[in-house]
Short mmCIF file of C-alpha atoms in Angstrom, two decimals:
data_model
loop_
_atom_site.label_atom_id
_atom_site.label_comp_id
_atom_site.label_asym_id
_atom_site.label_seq_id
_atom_site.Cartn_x
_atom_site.Cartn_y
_atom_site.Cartn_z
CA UNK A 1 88.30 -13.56 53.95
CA UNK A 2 85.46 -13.41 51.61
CA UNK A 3 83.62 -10.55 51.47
CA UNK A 4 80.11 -10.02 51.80
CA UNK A 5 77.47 -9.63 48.82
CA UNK A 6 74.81 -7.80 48.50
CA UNK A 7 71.39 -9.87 45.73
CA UNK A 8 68.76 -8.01 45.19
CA UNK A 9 65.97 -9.83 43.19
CA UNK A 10 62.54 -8.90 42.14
CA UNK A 11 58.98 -10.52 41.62
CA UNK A 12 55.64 -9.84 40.73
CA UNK A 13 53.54 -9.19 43.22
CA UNK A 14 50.75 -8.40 41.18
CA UNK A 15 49.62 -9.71 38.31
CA UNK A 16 48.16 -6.41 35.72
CA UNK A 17 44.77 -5.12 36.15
CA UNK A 18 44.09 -2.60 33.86
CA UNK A 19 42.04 -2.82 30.81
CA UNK A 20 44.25 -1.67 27.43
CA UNK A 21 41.98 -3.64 24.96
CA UNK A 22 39.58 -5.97 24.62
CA UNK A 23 37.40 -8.09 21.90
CA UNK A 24 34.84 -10.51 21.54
CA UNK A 25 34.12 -13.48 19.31
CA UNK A 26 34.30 -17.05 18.41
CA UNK A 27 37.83 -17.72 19.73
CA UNK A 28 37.54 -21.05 22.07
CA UNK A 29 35.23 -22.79 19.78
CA UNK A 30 32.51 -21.88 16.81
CA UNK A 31 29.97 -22.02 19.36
CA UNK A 32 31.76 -20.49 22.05
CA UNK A 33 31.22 -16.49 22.33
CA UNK A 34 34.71 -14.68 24.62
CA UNK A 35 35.61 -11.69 25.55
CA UNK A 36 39.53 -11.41 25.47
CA UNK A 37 41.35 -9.04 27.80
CA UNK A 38 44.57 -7.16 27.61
CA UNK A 39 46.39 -5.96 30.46
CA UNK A 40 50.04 -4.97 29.63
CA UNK A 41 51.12 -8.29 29.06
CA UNK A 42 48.90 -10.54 29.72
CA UNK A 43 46.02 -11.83 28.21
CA UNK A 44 42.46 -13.07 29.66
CA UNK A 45 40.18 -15.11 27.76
CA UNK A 46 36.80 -15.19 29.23
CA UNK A 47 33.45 -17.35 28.40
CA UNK A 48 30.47 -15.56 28.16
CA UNK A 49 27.87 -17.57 30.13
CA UNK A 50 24.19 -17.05 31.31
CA UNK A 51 25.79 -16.58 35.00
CA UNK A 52 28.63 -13.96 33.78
CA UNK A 53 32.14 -13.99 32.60
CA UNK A 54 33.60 -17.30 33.57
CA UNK A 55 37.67 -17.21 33.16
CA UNK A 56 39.08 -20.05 31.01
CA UNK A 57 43.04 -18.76 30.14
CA UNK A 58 45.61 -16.42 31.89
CA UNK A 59 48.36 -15.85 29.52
CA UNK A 60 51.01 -14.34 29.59
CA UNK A 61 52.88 -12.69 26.22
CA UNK A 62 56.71 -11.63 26.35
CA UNK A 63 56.20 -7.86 25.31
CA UNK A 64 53.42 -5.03 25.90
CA UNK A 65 50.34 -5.36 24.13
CA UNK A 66 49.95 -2.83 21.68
CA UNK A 67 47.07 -3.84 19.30
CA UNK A 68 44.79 -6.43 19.96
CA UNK A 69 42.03 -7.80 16.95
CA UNK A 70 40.01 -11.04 16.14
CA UNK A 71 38.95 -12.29 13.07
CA UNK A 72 38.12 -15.01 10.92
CA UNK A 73 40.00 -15.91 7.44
CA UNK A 74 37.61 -17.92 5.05
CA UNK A 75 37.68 -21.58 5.52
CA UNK A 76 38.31 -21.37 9.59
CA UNK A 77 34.83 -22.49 11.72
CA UNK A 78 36.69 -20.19 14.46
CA UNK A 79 38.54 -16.76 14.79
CA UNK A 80 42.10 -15.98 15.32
CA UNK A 81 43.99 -13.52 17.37
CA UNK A 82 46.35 -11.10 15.42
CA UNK A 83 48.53 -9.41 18.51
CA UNK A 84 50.94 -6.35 17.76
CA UNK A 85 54.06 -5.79 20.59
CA UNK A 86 55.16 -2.33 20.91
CA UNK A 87 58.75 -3.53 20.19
CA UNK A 88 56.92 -4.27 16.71
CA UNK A 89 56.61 -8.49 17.00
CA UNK A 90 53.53 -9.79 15.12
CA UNK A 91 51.74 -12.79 15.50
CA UNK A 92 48.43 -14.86 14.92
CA UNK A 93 47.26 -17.26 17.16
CA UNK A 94 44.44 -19.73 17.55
CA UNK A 95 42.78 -21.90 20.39
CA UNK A 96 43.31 -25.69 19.91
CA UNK A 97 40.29 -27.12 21.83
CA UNK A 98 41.33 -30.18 21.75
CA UNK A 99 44.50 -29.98 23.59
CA UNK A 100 43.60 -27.12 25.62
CA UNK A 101 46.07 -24.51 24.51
CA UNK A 102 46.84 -21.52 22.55
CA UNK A 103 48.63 -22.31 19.21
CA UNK A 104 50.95 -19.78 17.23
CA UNK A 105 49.43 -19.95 13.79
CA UNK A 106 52.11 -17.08 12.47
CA UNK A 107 54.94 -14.65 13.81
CA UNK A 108 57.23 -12.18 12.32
CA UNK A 109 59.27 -9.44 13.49
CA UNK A 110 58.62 -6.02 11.73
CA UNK A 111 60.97 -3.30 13.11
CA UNK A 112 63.30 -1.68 10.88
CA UNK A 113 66.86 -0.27 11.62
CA UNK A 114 65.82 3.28 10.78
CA UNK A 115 62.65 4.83 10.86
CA UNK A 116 60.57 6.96 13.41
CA UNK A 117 58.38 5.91 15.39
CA UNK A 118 54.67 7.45 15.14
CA UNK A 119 54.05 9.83 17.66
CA UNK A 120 50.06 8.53 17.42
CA UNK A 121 51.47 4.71 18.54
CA UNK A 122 50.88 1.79 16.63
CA UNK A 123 47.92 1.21 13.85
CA UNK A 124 47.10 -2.44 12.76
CA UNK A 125 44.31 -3.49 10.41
CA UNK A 126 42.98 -6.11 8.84
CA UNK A 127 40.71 -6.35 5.55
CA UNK A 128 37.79 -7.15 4.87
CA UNK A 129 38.91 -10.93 2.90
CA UNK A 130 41.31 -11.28 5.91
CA UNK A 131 44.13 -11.23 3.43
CA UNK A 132 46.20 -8.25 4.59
CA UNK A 133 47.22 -6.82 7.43
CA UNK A 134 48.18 -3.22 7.03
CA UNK A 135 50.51 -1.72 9.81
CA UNK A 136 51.65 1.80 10.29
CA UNK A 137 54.32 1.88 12.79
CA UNK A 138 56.78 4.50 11.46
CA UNK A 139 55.98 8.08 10.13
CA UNK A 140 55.21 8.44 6.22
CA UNK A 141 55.68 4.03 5.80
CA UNK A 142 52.70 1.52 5.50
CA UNK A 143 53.46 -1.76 6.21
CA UNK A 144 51.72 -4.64 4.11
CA UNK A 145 51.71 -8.31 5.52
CA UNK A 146 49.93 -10.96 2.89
CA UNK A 147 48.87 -13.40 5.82
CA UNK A 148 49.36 -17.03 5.46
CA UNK A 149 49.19 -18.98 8.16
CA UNK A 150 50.99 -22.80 9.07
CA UNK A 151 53.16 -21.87 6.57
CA UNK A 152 56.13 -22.27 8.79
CA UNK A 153 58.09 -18.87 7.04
CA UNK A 154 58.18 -15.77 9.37
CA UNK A 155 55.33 -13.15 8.70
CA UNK A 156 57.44 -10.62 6.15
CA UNK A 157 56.19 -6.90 5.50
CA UNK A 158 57.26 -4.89 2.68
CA UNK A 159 56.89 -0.57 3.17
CA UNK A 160 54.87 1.61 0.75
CA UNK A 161 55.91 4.90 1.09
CA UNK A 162 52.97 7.49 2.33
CA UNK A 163 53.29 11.22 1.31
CA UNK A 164 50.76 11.64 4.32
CA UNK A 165 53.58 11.79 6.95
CA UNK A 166 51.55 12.02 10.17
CA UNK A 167 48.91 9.58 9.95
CA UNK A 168 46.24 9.59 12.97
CA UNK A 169 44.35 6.46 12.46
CA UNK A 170 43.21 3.98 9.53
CA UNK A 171 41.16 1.03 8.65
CA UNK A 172 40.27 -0.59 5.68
CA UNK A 173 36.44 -0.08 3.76
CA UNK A 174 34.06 -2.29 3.00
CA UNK A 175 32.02 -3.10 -0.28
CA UNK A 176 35.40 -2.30 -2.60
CA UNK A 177 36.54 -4.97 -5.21
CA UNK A 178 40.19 -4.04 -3.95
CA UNK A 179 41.65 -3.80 -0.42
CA UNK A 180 40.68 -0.09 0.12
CA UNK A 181 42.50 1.88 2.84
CA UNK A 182 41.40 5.41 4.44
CA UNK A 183 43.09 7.72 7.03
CA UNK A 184 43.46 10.56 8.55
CA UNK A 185 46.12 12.32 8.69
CA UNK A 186 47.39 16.16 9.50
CA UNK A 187 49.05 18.27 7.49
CA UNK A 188 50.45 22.02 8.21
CA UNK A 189 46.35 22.74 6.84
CA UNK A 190 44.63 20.33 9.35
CA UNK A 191 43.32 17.13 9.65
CA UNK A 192 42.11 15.51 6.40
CA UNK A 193 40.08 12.05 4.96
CA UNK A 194 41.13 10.46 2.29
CA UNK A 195 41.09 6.80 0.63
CA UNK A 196 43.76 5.22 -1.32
CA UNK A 197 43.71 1.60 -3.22
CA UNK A 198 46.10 -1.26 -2.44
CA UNK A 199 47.80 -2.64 -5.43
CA UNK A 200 48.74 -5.71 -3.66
CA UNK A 201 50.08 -7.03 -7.03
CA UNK A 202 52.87 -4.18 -7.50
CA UNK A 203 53.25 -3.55 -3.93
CA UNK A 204 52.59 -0.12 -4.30
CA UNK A 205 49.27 2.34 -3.25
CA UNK A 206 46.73 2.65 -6.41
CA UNK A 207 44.95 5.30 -7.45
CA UNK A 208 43.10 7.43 -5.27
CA UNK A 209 39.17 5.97 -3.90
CA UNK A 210 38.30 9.38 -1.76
CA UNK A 211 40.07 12.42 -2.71
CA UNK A 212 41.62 14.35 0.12
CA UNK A 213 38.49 16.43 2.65
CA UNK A 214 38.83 18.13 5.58
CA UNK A 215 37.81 16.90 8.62
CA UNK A 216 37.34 18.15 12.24
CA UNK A 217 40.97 19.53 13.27
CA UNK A 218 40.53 17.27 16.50
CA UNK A 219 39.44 13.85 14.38
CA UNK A 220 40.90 11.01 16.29
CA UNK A 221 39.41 7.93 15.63
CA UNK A 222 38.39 6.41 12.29
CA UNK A 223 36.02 3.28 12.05
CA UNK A 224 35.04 1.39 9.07
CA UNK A 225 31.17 0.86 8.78
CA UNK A 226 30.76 -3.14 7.39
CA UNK A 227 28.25 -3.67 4.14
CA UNK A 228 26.00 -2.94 3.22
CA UNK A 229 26.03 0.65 4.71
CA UNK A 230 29.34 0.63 3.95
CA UNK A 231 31.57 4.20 4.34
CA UNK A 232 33.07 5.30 7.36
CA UNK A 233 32.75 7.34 10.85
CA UNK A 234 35.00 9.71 11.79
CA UNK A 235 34.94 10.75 15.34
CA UNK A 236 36.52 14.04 16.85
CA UNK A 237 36.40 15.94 19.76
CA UNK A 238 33.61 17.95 19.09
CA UNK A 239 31.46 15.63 16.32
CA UNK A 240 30.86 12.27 14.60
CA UNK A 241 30.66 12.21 10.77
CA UNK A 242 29.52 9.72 8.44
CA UNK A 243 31.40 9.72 5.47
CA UNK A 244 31.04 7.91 2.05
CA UNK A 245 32.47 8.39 -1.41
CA UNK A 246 30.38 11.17 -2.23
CA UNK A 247 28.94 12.33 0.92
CA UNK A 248 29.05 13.10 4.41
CA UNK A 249 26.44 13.83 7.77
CA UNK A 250 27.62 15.39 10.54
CA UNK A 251 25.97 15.48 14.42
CA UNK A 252 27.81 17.42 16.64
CA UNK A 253 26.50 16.64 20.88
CA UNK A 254 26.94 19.88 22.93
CA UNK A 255 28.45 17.03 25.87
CA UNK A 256 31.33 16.77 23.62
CA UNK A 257 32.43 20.29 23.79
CA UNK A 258 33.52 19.31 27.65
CA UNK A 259 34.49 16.08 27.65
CA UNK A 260 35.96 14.49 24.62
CA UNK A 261 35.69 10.72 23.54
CA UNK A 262 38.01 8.07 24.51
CA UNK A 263 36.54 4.86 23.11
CA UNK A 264 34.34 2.91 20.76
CA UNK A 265 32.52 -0.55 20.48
CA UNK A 266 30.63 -1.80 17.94
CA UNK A 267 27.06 -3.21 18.85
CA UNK A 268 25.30 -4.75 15.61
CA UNK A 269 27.40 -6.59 12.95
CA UNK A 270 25.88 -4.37 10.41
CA UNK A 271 27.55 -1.37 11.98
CA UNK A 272 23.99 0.11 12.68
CA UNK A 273 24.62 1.20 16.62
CA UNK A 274 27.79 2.21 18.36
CA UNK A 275 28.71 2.59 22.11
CA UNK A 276 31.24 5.95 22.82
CA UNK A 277 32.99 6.16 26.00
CA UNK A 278 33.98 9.86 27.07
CA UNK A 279 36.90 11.25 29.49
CA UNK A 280 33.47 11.95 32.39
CA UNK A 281 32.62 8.37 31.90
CA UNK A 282 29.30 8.38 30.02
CA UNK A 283 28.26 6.00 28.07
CA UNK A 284 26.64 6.93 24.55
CA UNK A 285 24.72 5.52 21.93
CA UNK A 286 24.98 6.43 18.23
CA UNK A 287 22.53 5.09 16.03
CA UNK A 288 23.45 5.18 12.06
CA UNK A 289 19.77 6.29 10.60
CA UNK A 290 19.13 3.48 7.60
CA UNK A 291 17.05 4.61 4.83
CA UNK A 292 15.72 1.42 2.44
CA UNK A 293 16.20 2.31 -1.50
CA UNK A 294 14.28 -0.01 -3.91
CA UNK A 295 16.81 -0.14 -6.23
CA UNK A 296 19.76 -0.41 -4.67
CA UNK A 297 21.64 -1.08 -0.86
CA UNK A 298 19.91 1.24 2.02
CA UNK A 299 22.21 4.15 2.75
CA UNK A 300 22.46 6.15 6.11
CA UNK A 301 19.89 9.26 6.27
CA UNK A 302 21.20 10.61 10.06
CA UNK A 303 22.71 10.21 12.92
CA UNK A 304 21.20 10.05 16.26
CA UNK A 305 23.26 9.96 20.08
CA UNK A 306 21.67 9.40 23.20
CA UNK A 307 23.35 9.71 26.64
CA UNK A 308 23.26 5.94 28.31
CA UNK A 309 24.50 7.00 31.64
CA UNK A 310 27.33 7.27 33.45
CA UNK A 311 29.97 4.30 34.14
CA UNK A 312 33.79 4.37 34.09
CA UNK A 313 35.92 5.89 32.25
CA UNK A 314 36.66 3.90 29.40
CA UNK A 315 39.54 2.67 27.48
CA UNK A 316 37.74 -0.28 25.74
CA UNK A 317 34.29 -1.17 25.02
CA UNK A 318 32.97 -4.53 24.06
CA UNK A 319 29.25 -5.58 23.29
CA UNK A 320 28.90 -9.23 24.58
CA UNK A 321 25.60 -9.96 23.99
CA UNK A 322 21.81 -9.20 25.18
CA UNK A 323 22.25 -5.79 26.07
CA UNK A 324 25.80 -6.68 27.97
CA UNK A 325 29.08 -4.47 27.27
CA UNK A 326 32.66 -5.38 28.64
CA UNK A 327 33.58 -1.72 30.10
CA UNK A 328 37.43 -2.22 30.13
CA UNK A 329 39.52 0.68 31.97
CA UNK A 330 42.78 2.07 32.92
CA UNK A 331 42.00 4.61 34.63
CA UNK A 332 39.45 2.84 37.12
CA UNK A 333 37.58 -0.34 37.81
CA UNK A 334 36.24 -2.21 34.61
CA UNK A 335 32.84 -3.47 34.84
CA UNK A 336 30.12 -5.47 32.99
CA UNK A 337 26.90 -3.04 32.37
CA UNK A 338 23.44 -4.02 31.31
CA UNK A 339 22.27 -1.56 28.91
CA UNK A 340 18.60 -1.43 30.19
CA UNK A 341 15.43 -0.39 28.07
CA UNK A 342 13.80 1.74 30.38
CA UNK A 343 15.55 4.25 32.92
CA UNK A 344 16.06 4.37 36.27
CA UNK A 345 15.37 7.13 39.09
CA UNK A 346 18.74 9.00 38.33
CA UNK A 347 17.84 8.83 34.59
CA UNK A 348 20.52 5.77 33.77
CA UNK A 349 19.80 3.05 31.16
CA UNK A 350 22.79 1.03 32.66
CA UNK A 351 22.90 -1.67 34.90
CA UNK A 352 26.42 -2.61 36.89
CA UNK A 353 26.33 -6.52 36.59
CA UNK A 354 30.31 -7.02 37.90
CA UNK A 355 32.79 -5.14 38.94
CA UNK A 356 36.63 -5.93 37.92
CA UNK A 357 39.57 -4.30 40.85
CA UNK A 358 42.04 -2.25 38.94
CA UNK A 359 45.08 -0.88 41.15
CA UNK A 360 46.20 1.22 38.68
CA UNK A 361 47.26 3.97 37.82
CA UNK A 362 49.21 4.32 40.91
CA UNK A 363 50.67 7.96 41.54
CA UNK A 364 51.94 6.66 44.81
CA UNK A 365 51.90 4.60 47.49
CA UNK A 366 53.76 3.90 51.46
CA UNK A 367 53.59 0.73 53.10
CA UNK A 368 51.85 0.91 56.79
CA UNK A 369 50.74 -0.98 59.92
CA UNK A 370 47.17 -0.13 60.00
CA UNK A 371 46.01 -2.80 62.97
CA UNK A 372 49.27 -2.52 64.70
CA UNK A 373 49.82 -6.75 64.26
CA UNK A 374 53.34 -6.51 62.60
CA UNK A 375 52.40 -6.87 59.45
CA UNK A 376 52.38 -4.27 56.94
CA UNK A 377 49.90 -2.93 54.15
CA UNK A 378 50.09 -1.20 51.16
CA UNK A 379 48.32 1.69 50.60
CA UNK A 380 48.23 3.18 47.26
CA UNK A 381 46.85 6.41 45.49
CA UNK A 382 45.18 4.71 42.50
CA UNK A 383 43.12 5.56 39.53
CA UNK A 384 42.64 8.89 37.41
CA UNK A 385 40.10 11.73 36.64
CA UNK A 386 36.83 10.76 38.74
CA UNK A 387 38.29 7.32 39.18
CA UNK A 388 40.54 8.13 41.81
CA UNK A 389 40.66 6.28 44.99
CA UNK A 390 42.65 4.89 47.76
CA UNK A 391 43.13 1.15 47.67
CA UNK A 392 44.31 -0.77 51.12
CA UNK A 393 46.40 -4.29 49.72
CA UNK A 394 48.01 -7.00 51.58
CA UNK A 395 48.82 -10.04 51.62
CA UNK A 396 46.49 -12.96 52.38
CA UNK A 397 43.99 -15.54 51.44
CA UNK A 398 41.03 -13.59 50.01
CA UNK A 399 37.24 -15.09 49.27
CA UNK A 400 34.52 -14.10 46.95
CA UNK A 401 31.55 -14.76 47.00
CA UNK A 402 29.39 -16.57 44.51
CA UNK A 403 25.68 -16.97 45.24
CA UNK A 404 24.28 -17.33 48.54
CA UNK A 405 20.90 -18.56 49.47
CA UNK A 406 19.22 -17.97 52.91
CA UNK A 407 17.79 -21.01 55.06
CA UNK A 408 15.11 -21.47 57.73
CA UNK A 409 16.10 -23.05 60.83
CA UNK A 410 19.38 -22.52 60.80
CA UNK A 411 20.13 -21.90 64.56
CA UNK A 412 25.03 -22.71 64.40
#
């Protein structure tokens, strides 16, 4: 007699729904402006239209989405895609309007047999030229990639050793004849800023742009400011700096103290404004202070923040376009938020437009017959810090609505 076997097999029920990353640009078309989403492993590519986000691709990538960046190499009328995996698989892609579909445009595998893996997850950046991409995947090792793309050779990396062993974030400056590269990085003294040239010709780091300062011991994030301001913003737990070659201003928001920063957009393509997202979900603006010099490029005189209002807590924020940002979450719903001139009664310069369902994080979850019919629902514990909710899903045909418009006369 044969005996009896037990299958199991499993499927997605769901597809992803929270926000790790997102970006806008030219990615569809020149004229085209997207938002792209990233949610585990998928991506969402979204046109920006006068009505809203309309959804144009659903895509789905064979690893977790780790780092996600556009830009455009010189020569191209559109951008490209660079995608990092967190098992360390690289690769550019571009959007073929034509035939409708995502092209790979380069790939390459980057892991190494030894090596440990940065406590502070991966860092990918790209220069200024769109030459390099500079990874940092390992403790004390900088990856290099010289991008070329159709070239039909695997994306190859060579390491330059970094005496900085613990680096916390990186991106490369503007306005420098030579790909420049800062960090931070800690050390048994604290956090510290520093700048370091990339001899891309030996393969090796040059000589030393910034010498090594001290920074807030809480510094997190580090974001490049594009020419002609030029210099860089370091953001911490308690302030934002403004640093350049020489000097450095410093604004330090008492709402900070309680609630540290999570996220940061970009609004103006001369780095002038800045949205930050904090762990309460507020929404601030930071406003780089421009002074005009006669003689020479205008240079930053001070900082100002203001407090927007309060959304969701963020993991991603993306200016779209008239006074529209892309709040992207894990933690809660994303949304799309008119940033509004004038206030409302509760004091709030934002506008909710759309709101995006995410079901997780779920902490748990039991399966129930609420309406006693035989068929059961799932009810789950989702979201985190003020985002947390219960959420009721089952299975069924679902409709949203579009627009509606009221009639007269309609009696049936």
């Amino acid at each position: 007699s044969m005996c009896s076997m037990a299958h199991n097999y499993y499927v997605t029920a769901h597809k992803p729904t929270g926000v790790h990353l997102s970006v806008s640009g030219n990615f569809t078309s020149s004229s085209d402006l997207n938002v792209i989403v990233a949610k585990t492993t998928r991506l969402e590519i979204h046109l920006i239209t006068p009505d809203g986000l309309r959804p144009l691709l659903d895509v789905g990538v064979y690893g977790r989405i780790a780092v996600l960046k556009l830009f455009r190499p010189q020569g191209l009328e559109q951008d490209v895609m660079l995608i990092v995996t967190e098992r360390y698989r690289v690769m550019v892609l571009s959007y073929d309007s034509q035939k409708g579909e995502i092209v790979t445009r380069a790939f390459g595998d980057v892991e190494d047999r030894v090596g440990r893996p940065s406590e502070t997850g991966i860092i990918a950046v790209v220069d200024p030229e769109c030459k390099l991409i500079a990874l940092r995947l390992y403790d004390g090792q900088l990856k290099i990639i010289e991008l070329e793309l159709d070239s039909g050779r695997d994306l190859r990396a060579y390491t330059i050793r970094l005496s900085e062993l613990h680096a916390v974030d990186m991106d490369f400056l503007h306005g420098y004849p030579m790909p420049t590269l800062a960090l931070i990085y800690q050390d048994v003294n604290g956090r510290h800023l520093k700048a370091y040239e990339l001899n891309v010709k030996d393969k090796d780091l040059g000589k030393d742009i910034w010498s090594s300062r001290a920074v807030e011991s809480e510094a997190t994030m580090l974001i490049a400011v594009p020419d002609p301001l030029g210099g860089a913003l370091v953001i911490g737990q308690e302030s934002v700096t403004y640093y350049t070659e020489k000097d450095h201003i410093a604004i330090a928001p008492p709402e900070f103290v309680t609630s540290p920063v999570l996220s940061c957009g970009k609004v103006d393509a001369d780095g002038s404004r800045y949205l930050l997202g904090d762990m309460q979900g507020r929404l601030y603006m930071l406003l780089l202070g421009k002074e005009e010099q006669m003689d020479s490029a205008p240079c930053v005189k001070e900082l100002k923040i203001s407090v927007l209002g309060e959304a969701v807590v963020s993991s991603s924020l993306t200016y779209l376009d008239n006074g529209v940002v892309f709040v992207g979450s894990t933690y809660g719903d994303s949304s799309l938020v008119k940033l509004m001139t004038e206030c409302d009664e509760s004091g709030s310069y934002l506008q909710v437009l759309e709101v995006f369902t995410n079901l997780g994080p779920i902490v748990d979850m039991v399966v129930v017959d609420l309406e006693r019919q035989g068929q059961g629902q799932l009810v789950t514990c989702s979201g985190a810090y003020k985002e947390g909710s219960l959420k009721i899903i089952r299975n069924g045909i679902g409709i949203q609505e579009h627009a509606s418009l009221d009639l007269e006369g309609i009696k049936g």
